[in-house]
Short mmCIF file of C-alpha atoms and ligand atoms in Angstrom, two decimals:
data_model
loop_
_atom_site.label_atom_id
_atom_site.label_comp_id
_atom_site.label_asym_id
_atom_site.label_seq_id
_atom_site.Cartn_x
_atom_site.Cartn_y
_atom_site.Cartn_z
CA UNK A 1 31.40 3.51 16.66
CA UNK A 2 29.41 2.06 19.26
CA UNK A 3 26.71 -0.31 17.71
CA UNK A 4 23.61 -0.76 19.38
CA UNK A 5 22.46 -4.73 19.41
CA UNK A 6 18.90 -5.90 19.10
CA UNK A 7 16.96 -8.85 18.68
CA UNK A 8 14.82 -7.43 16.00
CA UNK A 9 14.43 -4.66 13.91
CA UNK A 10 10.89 -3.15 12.15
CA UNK A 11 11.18 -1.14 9.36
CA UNK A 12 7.85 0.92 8.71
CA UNK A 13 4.62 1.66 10.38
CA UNK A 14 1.97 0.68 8.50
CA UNK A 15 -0.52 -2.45 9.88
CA UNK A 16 2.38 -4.96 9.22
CA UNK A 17 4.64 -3.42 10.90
CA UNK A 18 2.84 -2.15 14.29
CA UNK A 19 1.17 -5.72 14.37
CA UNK A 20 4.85 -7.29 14.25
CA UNK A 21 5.61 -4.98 16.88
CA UNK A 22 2.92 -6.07 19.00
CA UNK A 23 3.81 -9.75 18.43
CA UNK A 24 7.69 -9.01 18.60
CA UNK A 25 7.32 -7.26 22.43
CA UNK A 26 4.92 -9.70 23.67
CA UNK A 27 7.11 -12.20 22.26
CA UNK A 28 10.50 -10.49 24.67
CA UNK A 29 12.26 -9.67 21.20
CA UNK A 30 12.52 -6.16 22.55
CA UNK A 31 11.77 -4.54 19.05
CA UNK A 32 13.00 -1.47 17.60
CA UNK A 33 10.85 -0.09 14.86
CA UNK A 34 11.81 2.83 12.49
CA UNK A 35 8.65 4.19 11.61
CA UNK A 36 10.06 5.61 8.14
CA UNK A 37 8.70 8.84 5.86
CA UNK A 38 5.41 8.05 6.45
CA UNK A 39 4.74 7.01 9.91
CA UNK A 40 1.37 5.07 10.31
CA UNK A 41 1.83 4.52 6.34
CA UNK A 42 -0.86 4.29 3.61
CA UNK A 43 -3.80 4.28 5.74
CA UNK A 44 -3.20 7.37 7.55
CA UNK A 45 -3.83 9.05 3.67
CA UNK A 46 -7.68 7.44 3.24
CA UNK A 47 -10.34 8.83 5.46
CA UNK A 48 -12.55 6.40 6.92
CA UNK A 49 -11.97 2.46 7.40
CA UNK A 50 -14.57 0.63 7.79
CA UNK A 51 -13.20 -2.77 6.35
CA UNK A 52 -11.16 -3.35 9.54
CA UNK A 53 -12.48 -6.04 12.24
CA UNK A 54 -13.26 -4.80 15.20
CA UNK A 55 -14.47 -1.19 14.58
CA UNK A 56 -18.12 -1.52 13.75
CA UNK A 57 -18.71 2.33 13.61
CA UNK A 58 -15.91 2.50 10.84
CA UNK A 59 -12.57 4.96 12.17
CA UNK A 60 -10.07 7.15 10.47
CA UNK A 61 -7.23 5.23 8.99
CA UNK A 62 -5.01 7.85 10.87
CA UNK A 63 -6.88 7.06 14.66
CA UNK A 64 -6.45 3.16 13.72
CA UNK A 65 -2.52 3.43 13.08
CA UNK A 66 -2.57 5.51 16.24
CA UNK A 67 -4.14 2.89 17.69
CA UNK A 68 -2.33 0.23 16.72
CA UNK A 69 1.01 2.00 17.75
CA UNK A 70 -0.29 2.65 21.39
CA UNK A 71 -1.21 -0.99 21.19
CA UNK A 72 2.89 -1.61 20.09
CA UNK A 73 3.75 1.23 23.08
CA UNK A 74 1.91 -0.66 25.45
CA UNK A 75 4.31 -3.95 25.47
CA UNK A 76 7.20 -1.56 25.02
CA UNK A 77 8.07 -1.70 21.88
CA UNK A 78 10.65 0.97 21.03
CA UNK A 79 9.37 3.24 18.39
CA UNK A 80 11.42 5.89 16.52
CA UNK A 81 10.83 8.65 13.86
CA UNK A 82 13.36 8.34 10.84
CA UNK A 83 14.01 6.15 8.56
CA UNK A 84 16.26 3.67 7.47
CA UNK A 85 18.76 4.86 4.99
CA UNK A 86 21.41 1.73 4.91
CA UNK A 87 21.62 -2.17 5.42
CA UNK A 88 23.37 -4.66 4.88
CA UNK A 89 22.34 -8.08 4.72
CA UNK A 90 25.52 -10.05 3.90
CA UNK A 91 26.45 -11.71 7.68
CA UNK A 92 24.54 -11.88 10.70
CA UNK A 93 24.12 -9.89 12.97
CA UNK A 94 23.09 -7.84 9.97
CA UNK A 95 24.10 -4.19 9.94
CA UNK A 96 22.07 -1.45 9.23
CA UNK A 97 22.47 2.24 9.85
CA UNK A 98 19.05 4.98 10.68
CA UNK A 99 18.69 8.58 9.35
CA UNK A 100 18.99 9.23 13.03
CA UNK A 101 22.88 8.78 12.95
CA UNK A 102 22.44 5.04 14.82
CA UNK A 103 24.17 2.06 13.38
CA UNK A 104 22.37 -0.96 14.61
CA UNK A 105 23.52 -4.44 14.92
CA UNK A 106 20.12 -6.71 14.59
CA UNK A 107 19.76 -10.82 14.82
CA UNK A 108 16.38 -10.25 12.87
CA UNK A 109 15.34 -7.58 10.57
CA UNK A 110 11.49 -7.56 9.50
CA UNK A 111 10.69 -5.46 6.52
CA UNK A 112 7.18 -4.22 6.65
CA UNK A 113 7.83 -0.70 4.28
CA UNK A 114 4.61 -1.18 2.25
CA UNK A 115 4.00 0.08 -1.04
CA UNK A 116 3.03 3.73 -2.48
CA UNK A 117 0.49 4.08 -5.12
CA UNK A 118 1.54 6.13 -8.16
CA UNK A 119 -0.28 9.00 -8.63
CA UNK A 120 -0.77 11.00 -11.82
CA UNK A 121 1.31 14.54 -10.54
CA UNK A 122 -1.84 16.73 -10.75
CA UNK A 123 -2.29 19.82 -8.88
CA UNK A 124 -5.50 19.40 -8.28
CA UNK A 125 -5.12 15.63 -7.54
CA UNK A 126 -2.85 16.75 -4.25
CA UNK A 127 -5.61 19.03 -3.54
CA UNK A 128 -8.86 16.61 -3.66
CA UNK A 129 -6.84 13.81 -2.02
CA UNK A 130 -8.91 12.14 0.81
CA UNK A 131 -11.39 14.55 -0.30
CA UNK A 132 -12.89 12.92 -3.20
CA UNK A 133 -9.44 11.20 -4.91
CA UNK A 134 -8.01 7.61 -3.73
CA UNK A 135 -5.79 5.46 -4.58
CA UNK A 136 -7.73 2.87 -2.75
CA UNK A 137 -11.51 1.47 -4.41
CA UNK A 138 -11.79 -1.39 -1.36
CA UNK A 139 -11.04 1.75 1.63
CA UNK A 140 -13.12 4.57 -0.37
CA UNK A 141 -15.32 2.91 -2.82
CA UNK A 142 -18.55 2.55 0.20
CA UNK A 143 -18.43 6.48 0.09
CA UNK A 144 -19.76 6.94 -3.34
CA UNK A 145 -22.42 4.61 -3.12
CA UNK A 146 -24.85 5.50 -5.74
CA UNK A 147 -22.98 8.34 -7.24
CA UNK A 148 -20.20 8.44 -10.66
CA UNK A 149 -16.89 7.90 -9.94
CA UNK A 150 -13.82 7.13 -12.51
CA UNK A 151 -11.15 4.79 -12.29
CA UNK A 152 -7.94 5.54 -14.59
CA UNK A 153 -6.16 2.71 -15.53
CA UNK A 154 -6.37 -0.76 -17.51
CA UNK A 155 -3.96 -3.17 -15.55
CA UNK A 156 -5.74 -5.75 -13.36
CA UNK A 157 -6.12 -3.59 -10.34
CA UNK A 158 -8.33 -0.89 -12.63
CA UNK A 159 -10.24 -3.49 -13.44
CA UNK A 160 -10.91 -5.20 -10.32
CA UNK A 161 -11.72 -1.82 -8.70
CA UNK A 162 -13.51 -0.71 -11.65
CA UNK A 163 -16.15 -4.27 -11.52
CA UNK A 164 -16.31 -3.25 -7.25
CA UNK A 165 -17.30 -0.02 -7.66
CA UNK A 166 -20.11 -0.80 -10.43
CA UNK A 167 -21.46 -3.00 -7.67
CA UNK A 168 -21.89 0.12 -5.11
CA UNK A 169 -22.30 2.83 -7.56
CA UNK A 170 -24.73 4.63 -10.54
CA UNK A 171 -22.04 4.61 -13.06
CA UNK A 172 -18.31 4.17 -13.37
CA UNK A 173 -16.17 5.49 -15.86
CA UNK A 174 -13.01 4.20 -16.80
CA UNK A 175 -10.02 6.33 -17.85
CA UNK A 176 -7.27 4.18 -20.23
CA UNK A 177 -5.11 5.68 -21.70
CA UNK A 178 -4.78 3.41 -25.13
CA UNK A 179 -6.64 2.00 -26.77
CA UNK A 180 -6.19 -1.46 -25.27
CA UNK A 181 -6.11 -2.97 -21.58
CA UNK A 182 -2.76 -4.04 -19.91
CA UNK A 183 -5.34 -6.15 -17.83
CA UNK A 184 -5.53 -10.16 -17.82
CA UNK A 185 -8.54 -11.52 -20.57
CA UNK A 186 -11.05 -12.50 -17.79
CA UNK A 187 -10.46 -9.20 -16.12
CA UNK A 188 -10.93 -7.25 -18.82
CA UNK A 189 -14.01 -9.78 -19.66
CA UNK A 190 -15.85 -8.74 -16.66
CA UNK A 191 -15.53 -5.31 -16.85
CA UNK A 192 -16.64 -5.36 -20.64
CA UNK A 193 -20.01 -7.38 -19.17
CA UNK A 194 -20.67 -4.90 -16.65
CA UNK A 195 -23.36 -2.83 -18.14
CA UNK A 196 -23.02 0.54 -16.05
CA UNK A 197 -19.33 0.96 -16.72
CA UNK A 198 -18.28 2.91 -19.69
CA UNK A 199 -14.81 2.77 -20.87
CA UNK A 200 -13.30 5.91 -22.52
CA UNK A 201 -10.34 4.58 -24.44
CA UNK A 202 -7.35 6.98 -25.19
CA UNK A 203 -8.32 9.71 -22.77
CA UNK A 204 -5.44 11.19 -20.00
CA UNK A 205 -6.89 13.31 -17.10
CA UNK A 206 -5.76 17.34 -17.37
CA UNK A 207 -7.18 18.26 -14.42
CA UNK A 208 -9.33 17.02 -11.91
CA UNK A 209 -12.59 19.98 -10.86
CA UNK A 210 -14.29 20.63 -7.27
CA UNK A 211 -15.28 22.61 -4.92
CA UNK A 212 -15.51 22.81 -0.99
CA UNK A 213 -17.07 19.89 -0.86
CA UNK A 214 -14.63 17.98 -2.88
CA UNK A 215 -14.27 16.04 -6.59
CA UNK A 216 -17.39 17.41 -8.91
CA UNK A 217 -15.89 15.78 -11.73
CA UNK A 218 -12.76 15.81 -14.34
CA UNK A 219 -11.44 17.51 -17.38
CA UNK A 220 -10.47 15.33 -20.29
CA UNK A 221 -8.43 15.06 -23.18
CA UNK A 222 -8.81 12.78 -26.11
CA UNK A 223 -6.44 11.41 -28.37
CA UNK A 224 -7.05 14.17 -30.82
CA UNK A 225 -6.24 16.61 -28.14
CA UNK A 226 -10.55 17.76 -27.16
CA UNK A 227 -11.61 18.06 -24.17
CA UNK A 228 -14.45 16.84 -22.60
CA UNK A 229 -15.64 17.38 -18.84
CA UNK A 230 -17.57 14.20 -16.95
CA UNK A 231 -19.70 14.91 -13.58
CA UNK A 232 -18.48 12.28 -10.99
CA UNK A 233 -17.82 12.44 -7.40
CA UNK A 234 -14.98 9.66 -6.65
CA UNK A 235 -11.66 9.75 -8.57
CA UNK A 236 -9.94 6.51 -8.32
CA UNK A 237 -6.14 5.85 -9.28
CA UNK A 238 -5.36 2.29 -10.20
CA UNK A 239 -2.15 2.68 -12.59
CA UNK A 240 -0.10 0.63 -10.20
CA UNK A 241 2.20 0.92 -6.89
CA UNK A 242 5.43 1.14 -6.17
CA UNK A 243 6.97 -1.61 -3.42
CA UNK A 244 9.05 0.54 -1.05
CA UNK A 245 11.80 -2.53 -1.71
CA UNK A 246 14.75 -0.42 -3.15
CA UNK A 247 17.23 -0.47 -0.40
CA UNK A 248 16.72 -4.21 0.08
CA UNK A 249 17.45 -5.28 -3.33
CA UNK A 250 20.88 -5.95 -3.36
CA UNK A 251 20.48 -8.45 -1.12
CA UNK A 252 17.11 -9.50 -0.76
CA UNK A 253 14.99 -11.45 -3.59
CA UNK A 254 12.19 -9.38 -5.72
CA UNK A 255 9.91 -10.44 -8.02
CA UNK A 256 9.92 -8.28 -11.66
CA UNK A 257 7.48 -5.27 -10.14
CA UNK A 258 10.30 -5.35 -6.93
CA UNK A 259 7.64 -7.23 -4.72
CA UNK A 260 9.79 -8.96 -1.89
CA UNK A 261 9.77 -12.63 -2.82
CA UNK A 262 8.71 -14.69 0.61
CA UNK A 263 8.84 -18.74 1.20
CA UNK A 264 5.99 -20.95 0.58
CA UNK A 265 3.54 -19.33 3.60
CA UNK A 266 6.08 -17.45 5.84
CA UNK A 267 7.37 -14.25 5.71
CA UNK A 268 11.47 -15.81 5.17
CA UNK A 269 13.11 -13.81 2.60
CA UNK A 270 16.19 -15.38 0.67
CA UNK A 271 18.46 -14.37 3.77
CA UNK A 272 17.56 -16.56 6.72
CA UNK A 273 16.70 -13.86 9.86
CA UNK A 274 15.15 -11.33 7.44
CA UNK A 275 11.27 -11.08 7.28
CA UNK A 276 8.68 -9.18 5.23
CA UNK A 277 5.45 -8.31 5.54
CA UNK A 278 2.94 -6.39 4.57
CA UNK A 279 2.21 -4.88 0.63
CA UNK A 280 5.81 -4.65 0.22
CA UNK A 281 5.38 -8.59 -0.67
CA UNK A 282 1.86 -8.66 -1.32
CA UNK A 283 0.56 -7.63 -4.98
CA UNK A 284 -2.80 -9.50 -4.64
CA UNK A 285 -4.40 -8.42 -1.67
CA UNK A 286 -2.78 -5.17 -0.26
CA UNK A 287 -5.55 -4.49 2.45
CA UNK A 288 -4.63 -3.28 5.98
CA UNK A 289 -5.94 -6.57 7.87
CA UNK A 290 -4.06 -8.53 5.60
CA UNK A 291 -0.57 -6.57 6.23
CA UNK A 292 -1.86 -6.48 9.52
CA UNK A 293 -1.65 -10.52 9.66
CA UNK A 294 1.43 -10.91 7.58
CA UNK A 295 3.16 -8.98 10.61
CA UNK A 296 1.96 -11.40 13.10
CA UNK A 297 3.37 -14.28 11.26
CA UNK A 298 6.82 -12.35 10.55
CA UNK A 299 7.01 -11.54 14.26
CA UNK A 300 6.26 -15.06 14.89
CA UNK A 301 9.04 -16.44 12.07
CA UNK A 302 11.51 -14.18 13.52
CA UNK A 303 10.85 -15.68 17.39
CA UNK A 304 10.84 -18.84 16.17
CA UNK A 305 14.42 -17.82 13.95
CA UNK A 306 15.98 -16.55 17.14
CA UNK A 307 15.12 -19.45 19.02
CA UNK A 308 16.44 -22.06 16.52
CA UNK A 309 19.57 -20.32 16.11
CA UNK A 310 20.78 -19.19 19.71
P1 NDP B 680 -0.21 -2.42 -14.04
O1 NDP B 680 1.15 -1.81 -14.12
O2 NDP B 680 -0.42 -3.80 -14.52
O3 NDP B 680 -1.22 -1.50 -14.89
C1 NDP B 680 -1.18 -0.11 -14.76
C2 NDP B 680 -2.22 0.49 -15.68
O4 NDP B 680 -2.23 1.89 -15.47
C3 NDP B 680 -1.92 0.27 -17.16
O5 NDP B 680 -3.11 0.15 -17.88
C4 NDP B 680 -1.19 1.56 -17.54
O6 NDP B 680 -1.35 1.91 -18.88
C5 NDP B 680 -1.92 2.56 -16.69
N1 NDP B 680 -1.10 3.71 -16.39
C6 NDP B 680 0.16 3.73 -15.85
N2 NDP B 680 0.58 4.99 -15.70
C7 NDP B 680 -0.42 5.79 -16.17
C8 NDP B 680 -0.58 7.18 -16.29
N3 NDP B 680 0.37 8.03 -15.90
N4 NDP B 680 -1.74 7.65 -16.80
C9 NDP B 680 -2.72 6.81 -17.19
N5 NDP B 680 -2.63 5.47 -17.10
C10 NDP B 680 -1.49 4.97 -16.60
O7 NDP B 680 -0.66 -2.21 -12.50
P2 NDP B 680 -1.80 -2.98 -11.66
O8 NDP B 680 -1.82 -2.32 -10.34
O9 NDP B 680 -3.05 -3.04 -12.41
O10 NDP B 680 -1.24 -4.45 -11.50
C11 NDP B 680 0.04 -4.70 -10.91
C12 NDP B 680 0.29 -6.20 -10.91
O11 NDP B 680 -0.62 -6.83 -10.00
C13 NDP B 680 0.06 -6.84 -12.27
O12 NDP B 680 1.00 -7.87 -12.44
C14 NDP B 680 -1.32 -7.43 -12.14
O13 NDP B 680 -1.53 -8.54 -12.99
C15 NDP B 680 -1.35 -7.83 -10.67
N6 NDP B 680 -2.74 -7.85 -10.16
C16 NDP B 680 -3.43 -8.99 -10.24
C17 NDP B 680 -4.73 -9.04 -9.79
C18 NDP B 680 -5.47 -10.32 -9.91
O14 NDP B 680 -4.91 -11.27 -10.40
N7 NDP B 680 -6.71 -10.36 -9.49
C19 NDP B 680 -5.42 -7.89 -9.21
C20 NDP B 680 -4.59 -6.73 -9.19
C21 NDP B 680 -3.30 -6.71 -9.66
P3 NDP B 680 -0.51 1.19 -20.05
O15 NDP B 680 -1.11 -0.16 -20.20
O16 NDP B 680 -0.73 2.09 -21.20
O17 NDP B 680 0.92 1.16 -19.59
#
């Protein structure tokens, strides 16, 4: 078969991964990036992003991953649809084959495949997404300033967003599903001293309710099976993500959620010339000018890589 050899290869398009591709062309890597299922990635599912540097009138997260891959285009990076199906990690140059029928022979390999948020399988979830329902409190939470929203989930991220979004909005509700938190003491600590949010313990979410101009508010269940119906406007899923790290595993380390584990502040993975970036080894911060960074500094650790061992 006749292997195509690169310098570097980017899998996924989110912020980490166009920003390494910026880095990577201007750098004369010549990088290929596979934009994957998603192209553009999480962002291009919120609406407005207004948390990003440099775009003071706010802009849709689907016109700033457009912008960042013109940015990529510019310096000629080569971008492709598909995904990557296959690698493998065990000798340099590492091996790895595209769902576009290429098998690719790269000297660097920076993962940048993000993370998806779990959602609950609704209906009516699908339906409202963008339009009242996020997975994202930081990207959404400015929209419902002064209005009820709910967050579902009692980990440390439902709690976080939960305390944020009592500081922008009337009243938050929060959706937990037992009758404890999963979350860490002091989280849960602040939420319980936050007067306007209300926890309703061992409720799950049947269905969420709107109209044309989105989420109007959600239909309940109790533990004893009764429903109950609360008025809110912003529907917020917090019961966790899920890092896009499965194909890597076998070779790559991951911490016990399957977070890529990276050295001290670099992007080096366990196998010297692969990188990662982005959520896919972040579980604190997972904003987009965070991945956004973390692809700079993979780009960079795979130039430097390159040059060391040439
Ligand atoms: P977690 O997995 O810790 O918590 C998920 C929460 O969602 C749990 O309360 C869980 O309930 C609930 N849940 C899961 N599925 C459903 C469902 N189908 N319906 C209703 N509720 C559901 O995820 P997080 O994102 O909160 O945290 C991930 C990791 O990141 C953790 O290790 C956390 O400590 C860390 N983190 C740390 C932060 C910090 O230190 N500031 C901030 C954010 C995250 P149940 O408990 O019943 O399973």
């Amino acid at each position: 078969m006749n292997r195509e050899k690169i310098n570097c290869l980017i899998i996924g398009s989110g912020p980490a991964g166009y920003t390494a591709a910026i880095y990577a062309s201007r750098a004369n890597l010549n990088p290929v990036l596979y934009e994957g299922l998603q192209p553009g990635g999480q962002l291009t599912t919120t609406t407005d992003v207004e948390n990003f540097p440099g775009y003071p009138d706010g802009v849709s997260g689907f016109q700033m991953m457009e912008d960042m891959k013109n940015q990529a285009l510019r310096f000629a990076a080569d971008i492709r649809p598909g995904d990557i199906t296959e690698v493998d990690f065990s000798s340099r140059p590492f091996i790895i084959k595209a769902s576009d029928g290429k098998e690719i022979l790269a000297k660097t390999v920076i993962i940048a495949t993000g993370a998806t948020a779990k959602y609950l399988g609704l209906p009516s979830e699908e339906k409202f997404k963008g339009q009242g329902v996020s997975a994202c409190a930081t990207c959404d939470g400015f929209f419902y300033r002064k209005k009820n929203v709910a967050v579902v989930g009692g980990g440390d991220t439902a709690c976080e967003e939960a305390v944020y979004l009592a500081g922008l909005c009337n009243k938050v509700y929060m959706i937990v599903r037992r009758n404890v938190f999963r979350a860490s003491k002091v989280m849960q600590d602040r939420v319980l001293k936050t007067e306007n949010i209300e926890i309703l313990w061992e409720h799950r979410t049947k269905e969420i309710l709107g109209d044309e101009s989105g989420v109007t508010g959600v239909l309940l269940t109790d533990k004893n099976g009764k429903e109950k119906i609360i008025d809110i406007h912003g529907f917020f899923l917090a019961i966790g993500h899920h890092p896009n790290s499965d194909i890597f595993k076998k070779y790559v380390e991951t911490d016990d959620l399957g977070y890529i584990i990276t050295k001290g502040k670099t992007t080096a993975t366990n196998v010297p010339g692969v990188f990662a970036a982005g959520d896919v080894q972040d579980v604190h911060y997972r904003q987009g000018v965070t991945a956004a960074a973390s692809g700079c500094m993979a780009a960079k650790d795979a130039e430097n890589f390159l040059v060391d061992n040439e």
